[in-house]
Short mmCIF file of N, CA and C in Angstrom, two decimals:
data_model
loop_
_atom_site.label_atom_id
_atom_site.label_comp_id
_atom_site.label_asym_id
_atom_site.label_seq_id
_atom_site.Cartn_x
_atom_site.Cartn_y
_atom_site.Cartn_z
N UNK A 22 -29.65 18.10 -114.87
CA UNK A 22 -28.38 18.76 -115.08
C UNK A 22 -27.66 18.05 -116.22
N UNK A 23 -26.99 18.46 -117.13
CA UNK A 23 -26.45 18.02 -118.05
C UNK A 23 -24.63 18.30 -117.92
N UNK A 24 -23.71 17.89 -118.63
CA UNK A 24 -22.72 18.29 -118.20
C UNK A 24 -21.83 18.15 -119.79
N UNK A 25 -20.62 19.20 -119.62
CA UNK A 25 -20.31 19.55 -120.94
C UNK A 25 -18.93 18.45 -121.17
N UNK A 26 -18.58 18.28 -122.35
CA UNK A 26 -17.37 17.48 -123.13
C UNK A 26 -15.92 18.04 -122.19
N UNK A 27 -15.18 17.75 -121.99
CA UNK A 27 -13.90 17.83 -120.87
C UNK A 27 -14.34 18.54 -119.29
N UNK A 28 -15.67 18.80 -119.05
CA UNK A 28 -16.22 18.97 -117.64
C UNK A 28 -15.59 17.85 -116.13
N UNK A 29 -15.23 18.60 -115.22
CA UNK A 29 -15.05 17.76 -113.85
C UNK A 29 -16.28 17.14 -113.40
N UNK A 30 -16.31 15.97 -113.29
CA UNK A 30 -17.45 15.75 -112.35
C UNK A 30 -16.92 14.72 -111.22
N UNK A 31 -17.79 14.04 -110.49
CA UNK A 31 -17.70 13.21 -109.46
C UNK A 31 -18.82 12.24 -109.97
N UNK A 32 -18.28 10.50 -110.32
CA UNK A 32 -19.07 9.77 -110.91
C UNK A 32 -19.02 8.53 -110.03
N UNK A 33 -20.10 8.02 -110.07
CA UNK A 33 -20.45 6.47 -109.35
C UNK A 33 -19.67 5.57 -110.05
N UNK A 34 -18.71 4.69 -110.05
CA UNK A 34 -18.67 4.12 -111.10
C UNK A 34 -18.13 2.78 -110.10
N UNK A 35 -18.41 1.38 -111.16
CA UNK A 35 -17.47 0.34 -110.53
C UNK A 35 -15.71 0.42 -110.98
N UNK A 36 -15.41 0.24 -109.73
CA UNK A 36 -13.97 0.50 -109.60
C UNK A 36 -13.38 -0.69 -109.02
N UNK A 37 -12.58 -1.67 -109.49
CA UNK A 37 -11.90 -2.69 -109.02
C UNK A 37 -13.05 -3.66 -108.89
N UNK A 38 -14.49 -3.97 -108.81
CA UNK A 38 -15.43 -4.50 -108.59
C UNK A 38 -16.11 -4.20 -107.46
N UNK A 39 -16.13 -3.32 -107.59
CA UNK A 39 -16.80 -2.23 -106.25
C UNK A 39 -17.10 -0.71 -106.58
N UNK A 40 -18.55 -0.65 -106.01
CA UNK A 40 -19.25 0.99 -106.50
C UNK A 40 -18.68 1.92 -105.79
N UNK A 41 -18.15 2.90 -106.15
CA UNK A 41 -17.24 4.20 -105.59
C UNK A 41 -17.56 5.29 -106.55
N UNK A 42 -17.27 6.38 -106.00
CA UNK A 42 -17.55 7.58 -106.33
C UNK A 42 -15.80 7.97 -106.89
N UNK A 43 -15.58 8.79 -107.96
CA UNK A 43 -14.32 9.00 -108.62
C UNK A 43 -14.26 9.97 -109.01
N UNK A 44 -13.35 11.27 -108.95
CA UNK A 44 -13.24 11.98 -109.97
C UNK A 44 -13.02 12.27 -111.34
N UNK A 45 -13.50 12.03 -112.22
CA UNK A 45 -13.79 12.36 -113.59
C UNK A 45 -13.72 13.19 -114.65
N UNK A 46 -13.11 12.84 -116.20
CA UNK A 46 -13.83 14.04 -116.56
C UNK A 46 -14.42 13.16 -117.92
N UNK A 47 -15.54 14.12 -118.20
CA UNK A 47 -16.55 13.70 -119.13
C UNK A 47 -15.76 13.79 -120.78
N UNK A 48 -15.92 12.58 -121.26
CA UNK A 48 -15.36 12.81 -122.83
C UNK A 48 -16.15 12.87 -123.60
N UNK A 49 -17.48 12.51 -124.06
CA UNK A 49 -18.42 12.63 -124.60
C UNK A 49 -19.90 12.20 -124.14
N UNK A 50 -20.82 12.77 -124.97
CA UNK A 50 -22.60 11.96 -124.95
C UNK A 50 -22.68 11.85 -125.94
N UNK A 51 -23.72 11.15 -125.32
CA UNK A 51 -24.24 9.65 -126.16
C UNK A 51 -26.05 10.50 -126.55
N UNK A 52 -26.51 11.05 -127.38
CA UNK A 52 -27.82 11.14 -127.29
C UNK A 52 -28.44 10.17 -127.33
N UNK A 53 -28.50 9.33 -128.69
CA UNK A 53 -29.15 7.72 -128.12
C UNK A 53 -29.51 7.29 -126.59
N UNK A 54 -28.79 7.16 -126.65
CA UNK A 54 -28.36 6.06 -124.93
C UNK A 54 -28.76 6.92 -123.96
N UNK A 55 -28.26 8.03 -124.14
CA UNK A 55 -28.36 9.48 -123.16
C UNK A 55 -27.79 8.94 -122.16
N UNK A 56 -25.89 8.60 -122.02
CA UNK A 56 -25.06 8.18 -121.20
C UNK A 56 -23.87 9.01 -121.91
N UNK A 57 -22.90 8.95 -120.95
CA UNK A 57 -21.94 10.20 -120.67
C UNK A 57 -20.75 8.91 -120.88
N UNK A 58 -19.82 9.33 -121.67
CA UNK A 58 -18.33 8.41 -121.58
C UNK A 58 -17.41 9.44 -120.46
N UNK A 59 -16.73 8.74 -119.59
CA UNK A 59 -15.98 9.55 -118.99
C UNK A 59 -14.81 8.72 -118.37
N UNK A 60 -13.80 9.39 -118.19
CA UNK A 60 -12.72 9.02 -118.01
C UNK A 60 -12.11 9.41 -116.51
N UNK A 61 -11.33 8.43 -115.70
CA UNK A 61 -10.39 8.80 -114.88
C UNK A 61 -9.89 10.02 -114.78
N UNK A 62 -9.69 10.95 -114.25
CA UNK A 62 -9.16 11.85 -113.95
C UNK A 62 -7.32 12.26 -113.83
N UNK A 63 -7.26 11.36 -112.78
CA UNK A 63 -5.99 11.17 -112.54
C UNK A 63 -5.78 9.86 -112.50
N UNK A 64 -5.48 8.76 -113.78
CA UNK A 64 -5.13 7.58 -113.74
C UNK A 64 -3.92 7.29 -112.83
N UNK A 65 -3.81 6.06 -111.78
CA UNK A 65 -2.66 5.15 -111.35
C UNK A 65 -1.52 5.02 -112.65
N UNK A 66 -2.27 4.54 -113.75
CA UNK A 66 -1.41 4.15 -115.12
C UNK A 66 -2.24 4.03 -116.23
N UNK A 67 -2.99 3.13 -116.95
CA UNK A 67 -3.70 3.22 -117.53
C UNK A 67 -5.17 4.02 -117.60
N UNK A 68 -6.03 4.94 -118.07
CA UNK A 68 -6.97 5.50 -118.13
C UNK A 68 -7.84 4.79 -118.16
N UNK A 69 -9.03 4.63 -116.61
CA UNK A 69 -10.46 4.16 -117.07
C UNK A 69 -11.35 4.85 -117.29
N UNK A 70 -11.95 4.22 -118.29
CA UNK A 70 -13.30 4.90 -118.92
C UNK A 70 -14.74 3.96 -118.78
N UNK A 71 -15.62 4.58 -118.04
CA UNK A 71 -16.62 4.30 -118.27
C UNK A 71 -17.69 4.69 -118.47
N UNK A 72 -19.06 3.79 -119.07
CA UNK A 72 -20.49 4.73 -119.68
C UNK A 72 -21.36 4.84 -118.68
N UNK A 73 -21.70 6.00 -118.04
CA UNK A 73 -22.74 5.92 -117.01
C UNK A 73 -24.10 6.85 -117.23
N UNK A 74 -24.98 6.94 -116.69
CA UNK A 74 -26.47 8.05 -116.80
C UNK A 74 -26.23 8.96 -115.75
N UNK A 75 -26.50 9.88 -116.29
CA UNK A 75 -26.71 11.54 -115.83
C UNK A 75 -26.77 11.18 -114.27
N UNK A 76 -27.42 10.08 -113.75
CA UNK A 76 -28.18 9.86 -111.97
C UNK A 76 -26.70 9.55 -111.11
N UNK A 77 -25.50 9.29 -112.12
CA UNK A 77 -24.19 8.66 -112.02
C UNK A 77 -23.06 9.59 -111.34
N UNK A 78 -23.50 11.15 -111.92
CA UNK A 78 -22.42 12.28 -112.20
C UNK A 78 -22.94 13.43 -110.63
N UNK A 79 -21.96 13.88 -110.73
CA UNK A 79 -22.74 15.04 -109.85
C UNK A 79 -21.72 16.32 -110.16
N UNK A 80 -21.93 17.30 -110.18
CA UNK A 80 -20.49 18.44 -110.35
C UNK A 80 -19.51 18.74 -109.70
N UNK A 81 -18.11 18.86 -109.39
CA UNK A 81 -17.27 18.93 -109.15
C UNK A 81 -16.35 19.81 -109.35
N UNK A 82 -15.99 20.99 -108.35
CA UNK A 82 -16.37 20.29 -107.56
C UNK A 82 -17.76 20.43 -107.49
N UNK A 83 -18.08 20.30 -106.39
CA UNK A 83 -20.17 20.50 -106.17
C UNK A 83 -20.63 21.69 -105.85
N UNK A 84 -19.50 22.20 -105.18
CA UNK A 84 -20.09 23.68 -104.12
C UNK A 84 -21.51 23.62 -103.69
N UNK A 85 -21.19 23.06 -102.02
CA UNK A 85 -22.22 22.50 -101.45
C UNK A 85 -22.65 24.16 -100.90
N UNK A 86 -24.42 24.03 -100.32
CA UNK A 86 -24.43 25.64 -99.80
C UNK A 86 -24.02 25.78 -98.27
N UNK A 87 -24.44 24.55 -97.81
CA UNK A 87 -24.16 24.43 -96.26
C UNK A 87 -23.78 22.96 -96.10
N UNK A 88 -22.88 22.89 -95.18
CA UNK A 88 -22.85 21.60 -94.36
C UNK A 88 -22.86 21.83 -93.12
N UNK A 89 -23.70 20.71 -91.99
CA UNK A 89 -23.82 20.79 -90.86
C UNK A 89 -22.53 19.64 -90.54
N UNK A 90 -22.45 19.66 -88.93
CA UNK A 90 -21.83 19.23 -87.91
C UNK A 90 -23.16 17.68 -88.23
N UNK A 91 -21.86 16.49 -88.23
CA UNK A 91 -22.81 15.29 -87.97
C UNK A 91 -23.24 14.66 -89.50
N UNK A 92 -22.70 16.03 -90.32
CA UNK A 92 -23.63 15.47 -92.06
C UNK A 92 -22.75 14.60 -92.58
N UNK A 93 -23.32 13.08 -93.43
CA UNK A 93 -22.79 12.50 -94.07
C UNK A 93 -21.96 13.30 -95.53
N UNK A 94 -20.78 12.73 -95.50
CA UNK A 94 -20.44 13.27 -96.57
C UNK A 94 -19.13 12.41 -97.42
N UNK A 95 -18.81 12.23 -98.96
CA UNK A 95 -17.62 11.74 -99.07
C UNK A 95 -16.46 12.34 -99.29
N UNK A 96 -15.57 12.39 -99.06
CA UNK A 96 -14.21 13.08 -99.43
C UNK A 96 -12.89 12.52 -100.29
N UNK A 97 -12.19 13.02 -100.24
CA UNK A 97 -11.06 12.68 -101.06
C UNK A 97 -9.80 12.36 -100.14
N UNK A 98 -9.37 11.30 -100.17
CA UNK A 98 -8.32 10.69 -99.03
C UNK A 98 -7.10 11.31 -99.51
N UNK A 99 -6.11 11.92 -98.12
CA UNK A 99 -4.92 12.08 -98.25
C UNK A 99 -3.94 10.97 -98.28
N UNK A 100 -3.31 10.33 -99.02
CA UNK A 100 -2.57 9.24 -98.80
C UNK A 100 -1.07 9.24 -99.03
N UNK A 101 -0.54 9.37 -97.24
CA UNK A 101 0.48 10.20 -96.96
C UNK A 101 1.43 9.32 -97.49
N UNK A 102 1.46 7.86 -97.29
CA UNK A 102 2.44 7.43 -97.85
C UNK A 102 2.96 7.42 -99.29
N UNK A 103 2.53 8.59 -100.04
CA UNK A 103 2.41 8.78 -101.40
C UNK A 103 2.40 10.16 -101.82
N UNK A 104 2.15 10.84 -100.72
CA UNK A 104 2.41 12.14 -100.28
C UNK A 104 1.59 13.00 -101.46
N UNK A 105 0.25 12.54 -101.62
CA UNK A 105 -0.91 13.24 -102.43
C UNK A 105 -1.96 13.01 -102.20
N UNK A 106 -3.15 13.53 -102.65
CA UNK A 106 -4.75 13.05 -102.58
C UNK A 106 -5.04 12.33 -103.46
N UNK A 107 -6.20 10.83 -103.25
CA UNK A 107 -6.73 9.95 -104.28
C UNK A 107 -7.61 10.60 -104.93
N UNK A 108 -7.94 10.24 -106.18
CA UNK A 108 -9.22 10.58 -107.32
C UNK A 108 -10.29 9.92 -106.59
N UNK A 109 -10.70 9.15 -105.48
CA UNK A 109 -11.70 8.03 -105.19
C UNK A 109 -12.25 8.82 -103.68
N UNK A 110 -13.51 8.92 -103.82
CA UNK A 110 -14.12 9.36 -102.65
C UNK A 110 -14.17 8.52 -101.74
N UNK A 111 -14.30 8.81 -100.30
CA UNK A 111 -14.12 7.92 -99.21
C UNK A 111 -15.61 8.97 -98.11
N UNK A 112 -16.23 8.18 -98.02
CA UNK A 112 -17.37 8.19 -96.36
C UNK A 112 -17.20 8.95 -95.38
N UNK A 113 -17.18 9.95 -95.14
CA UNK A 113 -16.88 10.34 -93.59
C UNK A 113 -18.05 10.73 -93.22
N UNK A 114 -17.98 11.91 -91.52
CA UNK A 114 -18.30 12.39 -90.82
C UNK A 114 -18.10 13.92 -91.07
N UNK A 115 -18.81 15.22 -91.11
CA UNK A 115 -18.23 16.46 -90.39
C UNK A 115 -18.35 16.57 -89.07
N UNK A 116 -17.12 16.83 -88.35
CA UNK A 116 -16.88 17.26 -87.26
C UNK A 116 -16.98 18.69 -86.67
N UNK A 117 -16.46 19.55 -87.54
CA UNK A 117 -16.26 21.10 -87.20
C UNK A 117 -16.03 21.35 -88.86
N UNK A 118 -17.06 22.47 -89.11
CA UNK A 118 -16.67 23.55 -90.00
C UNK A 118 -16.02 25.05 -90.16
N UNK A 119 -15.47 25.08 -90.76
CA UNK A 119 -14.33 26.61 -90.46
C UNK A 119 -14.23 27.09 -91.60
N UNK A 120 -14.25 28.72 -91.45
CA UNK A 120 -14.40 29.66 -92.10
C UNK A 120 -15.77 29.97 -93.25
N UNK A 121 -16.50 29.41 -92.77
CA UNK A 121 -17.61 29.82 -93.73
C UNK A 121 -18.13 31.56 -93.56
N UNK A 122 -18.20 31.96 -94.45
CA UNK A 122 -18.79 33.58 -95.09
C UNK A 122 -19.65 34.03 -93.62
N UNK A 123 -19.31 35.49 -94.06
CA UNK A 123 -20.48 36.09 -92.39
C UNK A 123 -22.03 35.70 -92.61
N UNK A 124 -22.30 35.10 -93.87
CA UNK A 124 -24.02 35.04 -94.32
C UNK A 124 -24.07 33.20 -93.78
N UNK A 125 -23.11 32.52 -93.49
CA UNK A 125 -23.26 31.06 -92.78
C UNK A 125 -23.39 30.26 -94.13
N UNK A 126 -22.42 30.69 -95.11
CA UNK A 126 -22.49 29.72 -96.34
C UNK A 126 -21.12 29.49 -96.40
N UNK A 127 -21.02 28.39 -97.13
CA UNK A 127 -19.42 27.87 -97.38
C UNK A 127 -18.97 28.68 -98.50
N UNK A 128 -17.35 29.11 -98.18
CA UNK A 128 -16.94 29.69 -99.05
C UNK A 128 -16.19 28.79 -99.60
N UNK A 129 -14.83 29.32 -100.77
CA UNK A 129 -14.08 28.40 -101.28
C UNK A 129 -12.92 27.88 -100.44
N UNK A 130 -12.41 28.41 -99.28
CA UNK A 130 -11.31 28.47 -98.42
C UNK A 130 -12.11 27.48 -96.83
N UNK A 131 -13.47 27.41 -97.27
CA UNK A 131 -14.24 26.51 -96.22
C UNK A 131 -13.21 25.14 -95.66
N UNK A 132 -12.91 25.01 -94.42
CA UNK A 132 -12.04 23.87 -94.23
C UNK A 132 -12.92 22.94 -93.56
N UNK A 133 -12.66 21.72 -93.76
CA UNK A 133 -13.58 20.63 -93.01
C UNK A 133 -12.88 20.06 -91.97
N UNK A 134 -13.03 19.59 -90.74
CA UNK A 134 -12.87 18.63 -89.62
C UNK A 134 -13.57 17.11 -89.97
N UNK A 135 -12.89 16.06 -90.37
CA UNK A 135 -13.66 15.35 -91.02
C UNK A 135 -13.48 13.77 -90.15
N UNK A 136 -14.09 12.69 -89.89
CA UNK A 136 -13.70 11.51 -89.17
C UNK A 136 -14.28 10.47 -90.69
N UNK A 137 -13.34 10.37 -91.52
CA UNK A 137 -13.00 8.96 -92.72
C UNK A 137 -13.95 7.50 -91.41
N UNK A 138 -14.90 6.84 -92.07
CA UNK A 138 -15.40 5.73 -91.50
C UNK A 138 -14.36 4.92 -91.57
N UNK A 139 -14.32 4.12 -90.41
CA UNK A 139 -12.96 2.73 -90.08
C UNK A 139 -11.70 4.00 -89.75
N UNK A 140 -11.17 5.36 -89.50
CA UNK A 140 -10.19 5.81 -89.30
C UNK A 140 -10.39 6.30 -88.46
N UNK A 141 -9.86 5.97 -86.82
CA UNK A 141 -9.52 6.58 -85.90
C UNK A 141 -9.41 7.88 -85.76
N UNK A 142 -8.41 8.49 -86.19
CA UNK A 142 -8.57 9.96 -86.64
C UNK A 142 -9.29 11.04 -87.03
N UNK A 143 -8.65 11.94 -86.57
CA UNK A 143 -9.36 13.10 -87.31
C UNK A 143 -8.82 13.81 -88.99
N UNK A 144 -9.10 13.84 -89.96
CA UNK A 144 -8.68 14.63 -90.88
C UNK A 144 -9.24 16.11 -91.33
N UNK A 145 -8.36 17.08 -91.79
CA UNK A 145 -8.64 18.18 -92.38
C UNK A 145 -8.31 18.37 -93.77
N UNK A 146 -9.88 18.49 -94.08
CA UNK A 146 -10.32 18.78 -96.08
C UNK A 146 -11.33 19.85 -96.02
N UNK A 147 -10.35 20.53 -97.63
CA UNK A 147 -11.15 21.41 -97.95
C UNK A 147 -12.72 21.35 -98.61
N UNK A 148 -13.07 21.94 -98.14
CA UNK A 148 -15.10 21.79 -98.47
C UNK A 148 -15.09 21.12 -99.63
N UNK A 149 -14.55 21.90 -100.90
CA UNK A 149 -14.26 21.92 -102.58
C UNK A 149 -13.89 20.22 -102.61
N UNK A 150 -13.18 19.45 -101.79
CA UNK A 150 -13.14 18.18 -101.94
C UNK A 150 -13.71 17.21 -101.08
N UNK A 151 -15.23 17.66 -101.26
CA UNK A 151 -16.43 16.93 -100.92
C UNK A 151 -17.31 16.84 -101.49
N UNK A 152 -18.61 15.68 -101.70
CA UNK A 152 -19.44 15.87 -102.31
C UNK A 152 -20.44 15.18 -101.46
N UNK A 153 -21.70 15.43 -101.68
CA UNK A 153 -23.07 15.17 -100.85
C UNK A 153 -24.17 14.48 -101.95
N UNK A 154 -23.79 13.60 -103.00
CA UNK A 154 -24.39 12.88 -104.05
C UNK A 154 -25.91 13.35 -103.68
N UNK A 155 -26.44 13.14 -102.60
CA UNK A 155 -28.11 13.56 -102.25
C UNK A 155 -28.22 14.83 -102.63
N UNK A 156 -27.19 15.82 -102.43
CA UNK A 156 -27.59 17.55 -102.57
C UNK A 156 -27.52 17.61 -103.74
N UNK A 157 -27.40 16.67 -105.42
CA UNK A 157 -27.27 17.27 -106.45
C UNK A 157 -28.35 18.28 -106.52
N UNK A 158 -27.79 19.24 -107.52
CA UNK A 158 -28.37 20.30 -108.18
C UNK A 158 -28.94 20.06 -109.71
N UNK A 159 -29.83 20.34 -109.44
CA UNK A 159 -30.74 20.35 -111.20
C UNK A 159 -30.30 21.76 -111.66
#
């Protein structure tokens, strides 16, 4: 899969000194190198940019075809005390899926039942802000 110059993606990247998944968008390639420059999405304050390989990116959103009950997956944290969603994917659980199409595929309005690893709780996210890094698409 290749991905185009101001494209969304979802990228591996080190973040604070730690590998996390981020929302992104792509600023240029590199043919040489055959690495992607890409940038923060929604910077804190300053914009990070970093160079990663194609194995790095995944699309974004992804539009997964199915998710089961039990499937690993990462999401995008609500962080109420700030009263918005982070650019930084977080680990969960699906719990319950809702509203998927009469054919048993996720639509865009797909809502997730989700349990965040280390959070007590239950949270609700939309499908569109998930990704399944294993399900990329070629």
């Amino acid at each position: 899969m290749t991905f185009a110059k101001g494209q969304s993606v979802a990228a591996k990247v080190d973040y604070n000194n730690q590998a996390c998944w981020v929302i992104a968008k792509v600023l240029d390639y590199n043919k040489q190198n055959k690495t992607y420059l890409i940038e923060d999405l929604i910077p804190e304050d300053k914009a990070k940019q970093w160079t990663v390989s194609r194995y790095q990116l995944v699309q974004f959103p992804q539009n997964l075809k199915k998710i089961q009950k039990g499937q690993r997956l990462l999401a995008l944290w609500y962080e109420e005390e700030i009263n918005h969603w982070t650019t930084i994917f977080y680990p969960c659980q699906a719990i319950e899926v809702y509203q998927e199409n009469k054919h048993g595929k996720l639509s865009q309005n797909t809502v997730l039942k989700v349990k965040f690893d280390g959070d007590p709780k239950y949270t609700f996210v939309n499908s569109q802000w998930t990704i399944c890094p294993e399900q990329q698409q070629e």
